[in-house]
Tab-separated table of C-alpha atoms in Angstrom:
chain	number	residue	atom	x	y	z
L	1	UNK	CA	117.186	97.535	114.898
L	2	UNK	CA	120.089	98.993	113.283
L	3	UNK	CA	122.983	96.297	112.240
L	4	UNK	CA	126.286	95.749	113.661
L	5	UNK	CA	129.229	97.659	112.458
L	6	UNK	CA	130.952	94.238	111.376
L	7	UNK	CA	127.263	93.766	109.047
L	8	UNK	CA	127.260	93.355	105.270
L	9	UNK	CA	127.048	96.629	103.847
L	10	UNK	CA	124.270	98.554	101.640
L	11	UNK	CA	123.876	101.095	99.882
L	12	UNK	CA	119.792	101.956	99.253
L	13	UNK	CA	120.067	104.928	96.656
L	14	UNK	CA	116.298	106.719	95.883
L	15	UNK	CA	115.063	107.771	93.158
L	16	UNK	CA	113.359	110.631	92.465
L	17	UNK	CA	109.613	109.394	92.608
L	18	UNK	CA	109.851	107.537	96.017
L	19	UNK	CA	111.628	110.032	97.351
L	20	UNK	CA	108.546	112.351	97.596
L	21	UNK	CA	105.681	110.931	96.369
L	22	UNK	CA	105.716	107.639	97.896
L	23	UNK	CA	108.883	107.669	100.298
L	24	UNK	CA	107.328	104.742	102.698
L	25	UNK	CA	108.442	102.808	99.700
L	26	UNK	CA	111.937	103.441	100.612
L	27	UNK	CA	111.103	103.593	104.680
L	28	UNK	CA	109.720	100.148	104.216
L	29	UNK	CA	112.985	98.560	102.347
L	30	UNK	CA	115.871	100.021	104.557
L	31	UNK	CA	113.134	98.635	107.484
L	32	UNK	CA	113.594	95.031	105.355
L	33	UNK	CA	116.852	95.223	104.705
L	34	UNK	CA	118.025	96.517	108.269
L	35	UNK	CA	115.675	93.190	109.237
L	36	UNK	CA	117.716	91.285	106.993
L	37	UNK	CA	120.892	92.639	109.071
L	38	UNK	CA	122.419	94.653	106.899
L	39	UNK	CA	124.438	97.877	107.883
L	40	UNK	CA	122.609	100.536	105.059
L	41	UNK	CA	123.956	103.754	103.962
L	42	UNK	CA	121.461	106.092	102.376
L	43	UNK	CA	123.106	107.704	99.550
L	44	UNK	CA	122.824	110.932	99.314
L	45	UNK	CA	124.092	114.303	97.183
L	46	UNK	CA	128.279	114.465	97.492
L	47	UNK	CA	127.256	118.134	96.175
L	48	UNK	CA	124.742	119.290	98.446
L	49	UNK	CA	122.829	119.471	96.011
L	50	UNK	CA	118.816	118.299	95.015
L	51	UNK	CA	118.388	114.550	96.131
L	52	UNK	CA	119.987	112.536	93.764
L	53	UNK	CA	117.954	111.044	89.833
L	54	UNK	CA	118.857	109.259	87.099
L	55	UNK	CA	117.895	111.665	84.687
L	56	UNK	CA	115.579	109.551	83.248
L	57	UNK	CA	112.944	112.221	82.520
L	58	UNK	CA	114.789	114.335	80.886
L	59	UNK	CA	116.298	111.501	78.289
L	60	UNK	CA	112.397	110.752	77.695
L	61	UNK	CA	111.832	115.067	76.491
L	62	UNK	CA	115.449	114.834	74.605
L	63	UNK	CA	117.218	116.884	77.248
L	64	UNK	CA	120.264	115.250	77.115
L	65	UNK	CA	122.960	117.253	78.754
L	66	UNK	CA	120.894	118.025	81.647
L	67	UNK	CA	120.301	114.040	81.898
L	68	UNK	CA	124.751	113.658	81.981
L	69	UNK	CA	124.755	115.990	84.304
L	70	UNK	CA	122.533	114.503	86.808
L	71	UNK	CA	123.895	111.226	85.998
L	72	UNK	CA	127.674	112.363	86.574
L	73	UNK	CA	126.039	113.499	90.152
L	74	UNK	CA	125.270	110.192	91.369
L	75	UNK	CA	128.390	108.726	89.869
L	76	UNK	CA	130.403	111.254	91.788
L	77	UNK	CA	128.467	110.406	95.134
L	78	UNK	CA	128.113	107.092	94.552
L	79	UNK	CA	131.690	106.649	94.056
L	80	UNK	CA	133.293	105.377	97.668
L	81	UNK	CA	130.844	102.475	98.016
L	82	UNK	CA	131.515	101.354	94.490
L	83	UNK	CA	134.727	101.434	94.236
L	84	UNK	CA	134.275	99.290	97.777
L	85	UNK	CA	132.245	96.920	95.959
L	86	UNK	CA	129.189	97.954	97.917
L	87	UNK	CA	125.185	96.684	96.307
L	88	UNK	CA	123.647	99.527	94.705
L	89	UNK	CA	119.458	99.042	95.830
L	90	UNK	CA	117.110	101.004	93.938
L	91	UNK	CA	113.161	100.311	93.953
L	92	UNK	CA	112.427	101.618	90.857
L	93	UNK	CA	112.870	99.883	87.690
L	94	UNK	CA	112.764	102.477	84.730
L	95	UNK	CA	115.358	104.279	87.973
L	96	UNK	CA	118.192	101.778	88.944
L	97	UNK	CA	118.106	99.742	84.972
L	98	UNK	CA	119.338	103.421	84.347
L	99	UNK	CA	122.273	103.143	86.155
L	100	UNK	CA	122.824	100.040	84.262
L	101	UNK	CA	122.340	100.942	80.820
L	102	UNK	CA	121.705	104.953	79.431
L	103	UNK	CA	124.630	106.060	81.920
L	104	UNK	CA	127.186	104.250	79.883
L	105	UNK	CA	125.941	105.636	76.714
L	106	UNK	CA	125.997	108.885	78.438
L	107	UNK	CA	129.497	108.199	80.461
L	108	UNK	CA	130.597	105.846	78.711
L	109	UNK	CA	133.814	104.946	80.918
L	110	UNK	CA	135.352	102.515	83.962
L	111	UNK	CA	133.025	103.849	86.136
L	112	UNK	CA	129.906	104.099	84.773
L	113	UNK	CA	130.678	100.122	84.335
L	114	UNK	CA	131.996	99.539	87.675
L	115	UNK	CA	128.655	101.384	89.150
L	116	UNK	CA	126.165	98.478	86.696
L	117	UNK	CA	127.786	95.773	87.798
L	118	UNK	CA	127.151	97.407	91.262
L	119	UNK	CA	123.952	98.433	90.732
L	120	UNK	CA	120.661	95.629	91.763
L	121	UNK	CA	116.904	96.266	92.612
L	122	UNK	CA	115.860	95.480	95.649
L	123	UNK	CA	114.480	92.350	95.172
L	124	UNK	CA	117.343	91.580	92.318
L	125	UNK	CA	119.604	91.872	95.148
L	126	UNK	CA	117.652	89.796	98.073
L	127	UNK	CA	116.812	86.997	95.774
L	128	UNK	CA	120.751	86.438	95.129
L	129	UNK	CA	121.289	86.571	98.853
L	130	UNK	CA	118.885	84.284	99.302
L	131	UNK	CA	120.480	81.409	96.182
L	132	UNK	CA	124.374	82.018	98.254
L	133	UNK	CA	122.237	81.358	101.574
L	134	UNK	CA	123.224	84.630	102.975
L	135	UNK	CA	119.883	85.986	103.328
L	136	UNK	CA	118.947	86.112	106.474
L	137	UNK	CA	114.749	87.943	106.772
L	138	UNK	CA	112.266	86.145	109.583
L	139	UNK	CA	109.398	86.350	107.667
L	140	UNK	CA	105.787	85.856	109.203
L	141	UNK	CA	102.168	85.066	106.669
L	142	UNK	CA	100.623	89.113	106.240
L	143	UNK	CA	96.435	88.512	105.909
L	144	UNK	CA	96.124	88.661	102.340
L	145	UNK	CA	97.398	84.793	101.044
L	146	UNK	CA	97.147	85.966	97.512
L	147	UNK	CA	98.941	88.717	94.987
L	148	UNK	CA	98.320	89.461	91.635
L	149	UNK	CA	101.741	90.717	90.157
L	150	UNK	CA	101.969	93.182	87.753
L	151	UNK	CA	105.655	93.786	85.621
L	152	UNK	CA	106.893	96.997	85.246
L	153	UNK	CA	108.143	97.048	81.624
L	154	UNK	CA	111.745	97.386	82.382
L	155	UNK	CA	111.335	94.869	84.357
L	156	UNK	CA	110.168	93.020	81.442
L	157	UNK	CA	113.036	93.557	79.565
L	158	UNK	CA	116.110	93.249	81.844
L	159	UNK	CA	114.334	89.377	82.694
L	160	UNK	CA	113.781	90.821	86.484
L	161	UNK	CA	110.544	89.104	86.812
L	162	UNK	CA	111.575	85.964	87.792
L	163	UNK	CA	113.446	87.732	90.570
L	164	UNK	CA	110.044	89.647	91.836
L	165	UNK	CA	107.932	86.077	91.441
L	166	UNK	CA	110.738	84.023	93.348
L	167	UNK	CA	111.385	87.543	96.386
L	168	UNK	CA	107.288	87.408	96.522
L	169	UNK	CA	107.826	83.596	97.755
L	170	UNK	CA	109.702	84.429	100.463
L	171	UNK	CA	106.577	86.046	102.471
L	172	UNK	CA	105.143	82.347	104.235
L	173	UNK	CA	101.518	81.267	102.638
L	174	UNK	CA	101.419	83.506	99.861
L	175	UNK	CA	100.122	82.415	96.123
L	176	UNK	CA	101.866	84.764	93.694
L	177	UNK	CA	99.962	85.173	89.745
L	178	UNK	CA	101.293	87.308	87.645
L	179	UNK	CA	99.536	89.146	84.715
L	180	UNK	CA	99.570	88.391	81.685
L	181	UNK	CA	100.125	91.727	79.839
L	182	UNK	CA	101.782	94.123	78.258
L	183	UNK	CA	102.726	98.185	79.206
L	184	UNK	CA	99.966	99.393	81.565
L	185	UNK	CA	99.931	101.865	78.741
L	186	UNK	CA	101.520	104.771	80.491
L	187	UNK	CA	105.039	103.829	79.261
L	188	UNK	CA	106.753	106.450	80.946
L	189	UNK	CA	105.363	110.145	79.940
L	190	UNK	CA	103.908	108.740	77.739
L	191	UNK	CA	100.743	108.263	79.137
L	192	UNK	CA	100.316	111.155	80.810
L	193	UNK	CA	100.649	113.557	77.694
L	194	UNK	CA	96.875	114.508	76.677
L	195	UNK	CA	96.915	112.860	73.124
L	196	UNK	CA	98.344	109.620	74.372
L	197	UNK	CA	95.141	109.027	76.327
L	198	UNK	CA	92.676	106.630	74.505
L	199	UNK	CA	95.865	105.120	72.990
L	200	UNK	CA	97.383	104.738	77.028
L	201	UNK	CA	93.691	103.401	78.509
L	202	UNK	CA	93.438	101.081	75.550
L	203	UNK	CA	97.232	99.362	76.157
L	204	UNK	CA	95.824	99.119	80.068
L	205	UNK	CA	92.774	97.361	79.139
L	206	UNK	CA	94.077	94.936	76.769
L	207	UNK	CA	95.042	92.445	79.844
L	208	UNK	CA	95.980	94.727	83.272
L	209	UNK	CA	93.121	96.724	84.100
L	210	UNK	CA	90.228	93.568	83.406
L	211	UNK	CA	92.669	91.360	85.268
L	212	UNK	CA	92.767	93.870	88.668
L	213	UNK	CA	89.475	94.321	88.730
L	214	UNK	CA	88.467	90.284	88.318
L	215	UNK	CA	90.902	89.879	91.656
L	216	UNK	CA	89.442	89.195	94.240
L	217	UNK	CA	89.056	92.470	97.060
L	218	UNK	CA	90.777	90.508	99.294
L	219	UNK	CA	93.480	89.884	97.401
L	220	UNK	CA	97.458	92.174	97.292
L	221	UNK	CA	97.655	94.417	93.283
L	222	UNK	CA	101.651	94.333	93.176
L	223	UNK	CA	103.607	96.573	91.290
L	224	UNK	CA	107.292	98.271	91.838
L	225	UNK	CA	106.832	100.870	88.859
L	226	UNK	CA	105.162	104.329	89.681
L	227	UNK	CA	103.680	105.202	86.362
L	228	UNK	CA	101.972	101.299	86.787
L	229	UNK	CA	100.662	101.964	89.888
L	230	UNK	CA	98.786	104.900	88.831
L	231	UNK	CA	97.046	103.334	86.203
L	232	UNK	CA	96.053	100.592	88.315
L	233	UNK	CA	94.833	102.833	90.479
L	234	UNK	CA	93.184	105.628	87.501
L	235	UNK	CA	91.726	102.564	85.748
L	236	UNK	CA	90.357	99.581	88.358
L	237	UNK	CA	89.711	102.141	91.359
L	238	UNK	CA	92.279	99.939	93.087
L	239	UNK	CA	96.162	100.688	95.094
L	240	UNK	CA	98.449	98.305	93.838
L	241	UNK	CA	101.701	98.241	96.231
L	242	UNK	CA	105.062	98.219	96.446
L	243	UNK	CA	107.397	94.792	97.029
L	244	UNK	CA	108.979	96.403	99.679
L	245	UNK	CA	106.050	97.706	101.724
L	246	UNK	CA	104.625	93.971	101.286
L	247	UNK	CA	107.534	92.517	103.084
L	248	UNK	CA	107.644	94.633	105.347
L	249	UNK	CA	104.193	94.126	106.656
L	250	UNK	CA	105.548	90.453	106.794
L	251	UNK	CA	108.578	91.632	109.222
L	252	UNK	CA	108.503	89.582	112.682
L	253	UNK	CA	108.250	93.028	114.262
L	254	UNK	CA	106.376	94.478	111.199
């Protein structure tokens, strides 16, 4: 249901991966935020151009000027919301955290700093709201009783994994175990390159894939990184899901 006009407002910024490849994650996040009573603005390009992109894939291939252009488009589109201090919520760790890190280098100045101060991953936002006593999200138990959680490298580097664990703990009766592993081996575009395939798989086999294979068939595998989910699917033949989809499945009216 749509929130009341007086409801607190947030901005959902959907990255390229979730726009084109897994829009169900964005739809799930929208449903969760609305169920929690927030009025959600979906960020759109101010120039009527293509969907907003953080430019990380451009940076990964050394296309810095093009990445700077994308960063400017994002800042321009989000300016009206940032000026009002609204939370800017993202789903893909590497993309949202680019707004907090690389944007400040690509376009140093007050606007990039202000955006960095508003940018939050979904799990960070929910946990922050809960800690402040503002979160009203009615959730029910789901079919799965155990979840195996794999953290994206950016979530680990920015210290966001506790928020991920706390957000999953919002689901009643769900026991969460975090995989003790490093990088899944994808490392952005690294694992997609043929020359790196063997090394990528060695990294995945160092901890992640054996843990996923050993998990019971009814254990939910959760990973917020799109590249992590791909590695799990290809290497362990298991489907991993984004946190947003887990929470949506636990909504009272789901």
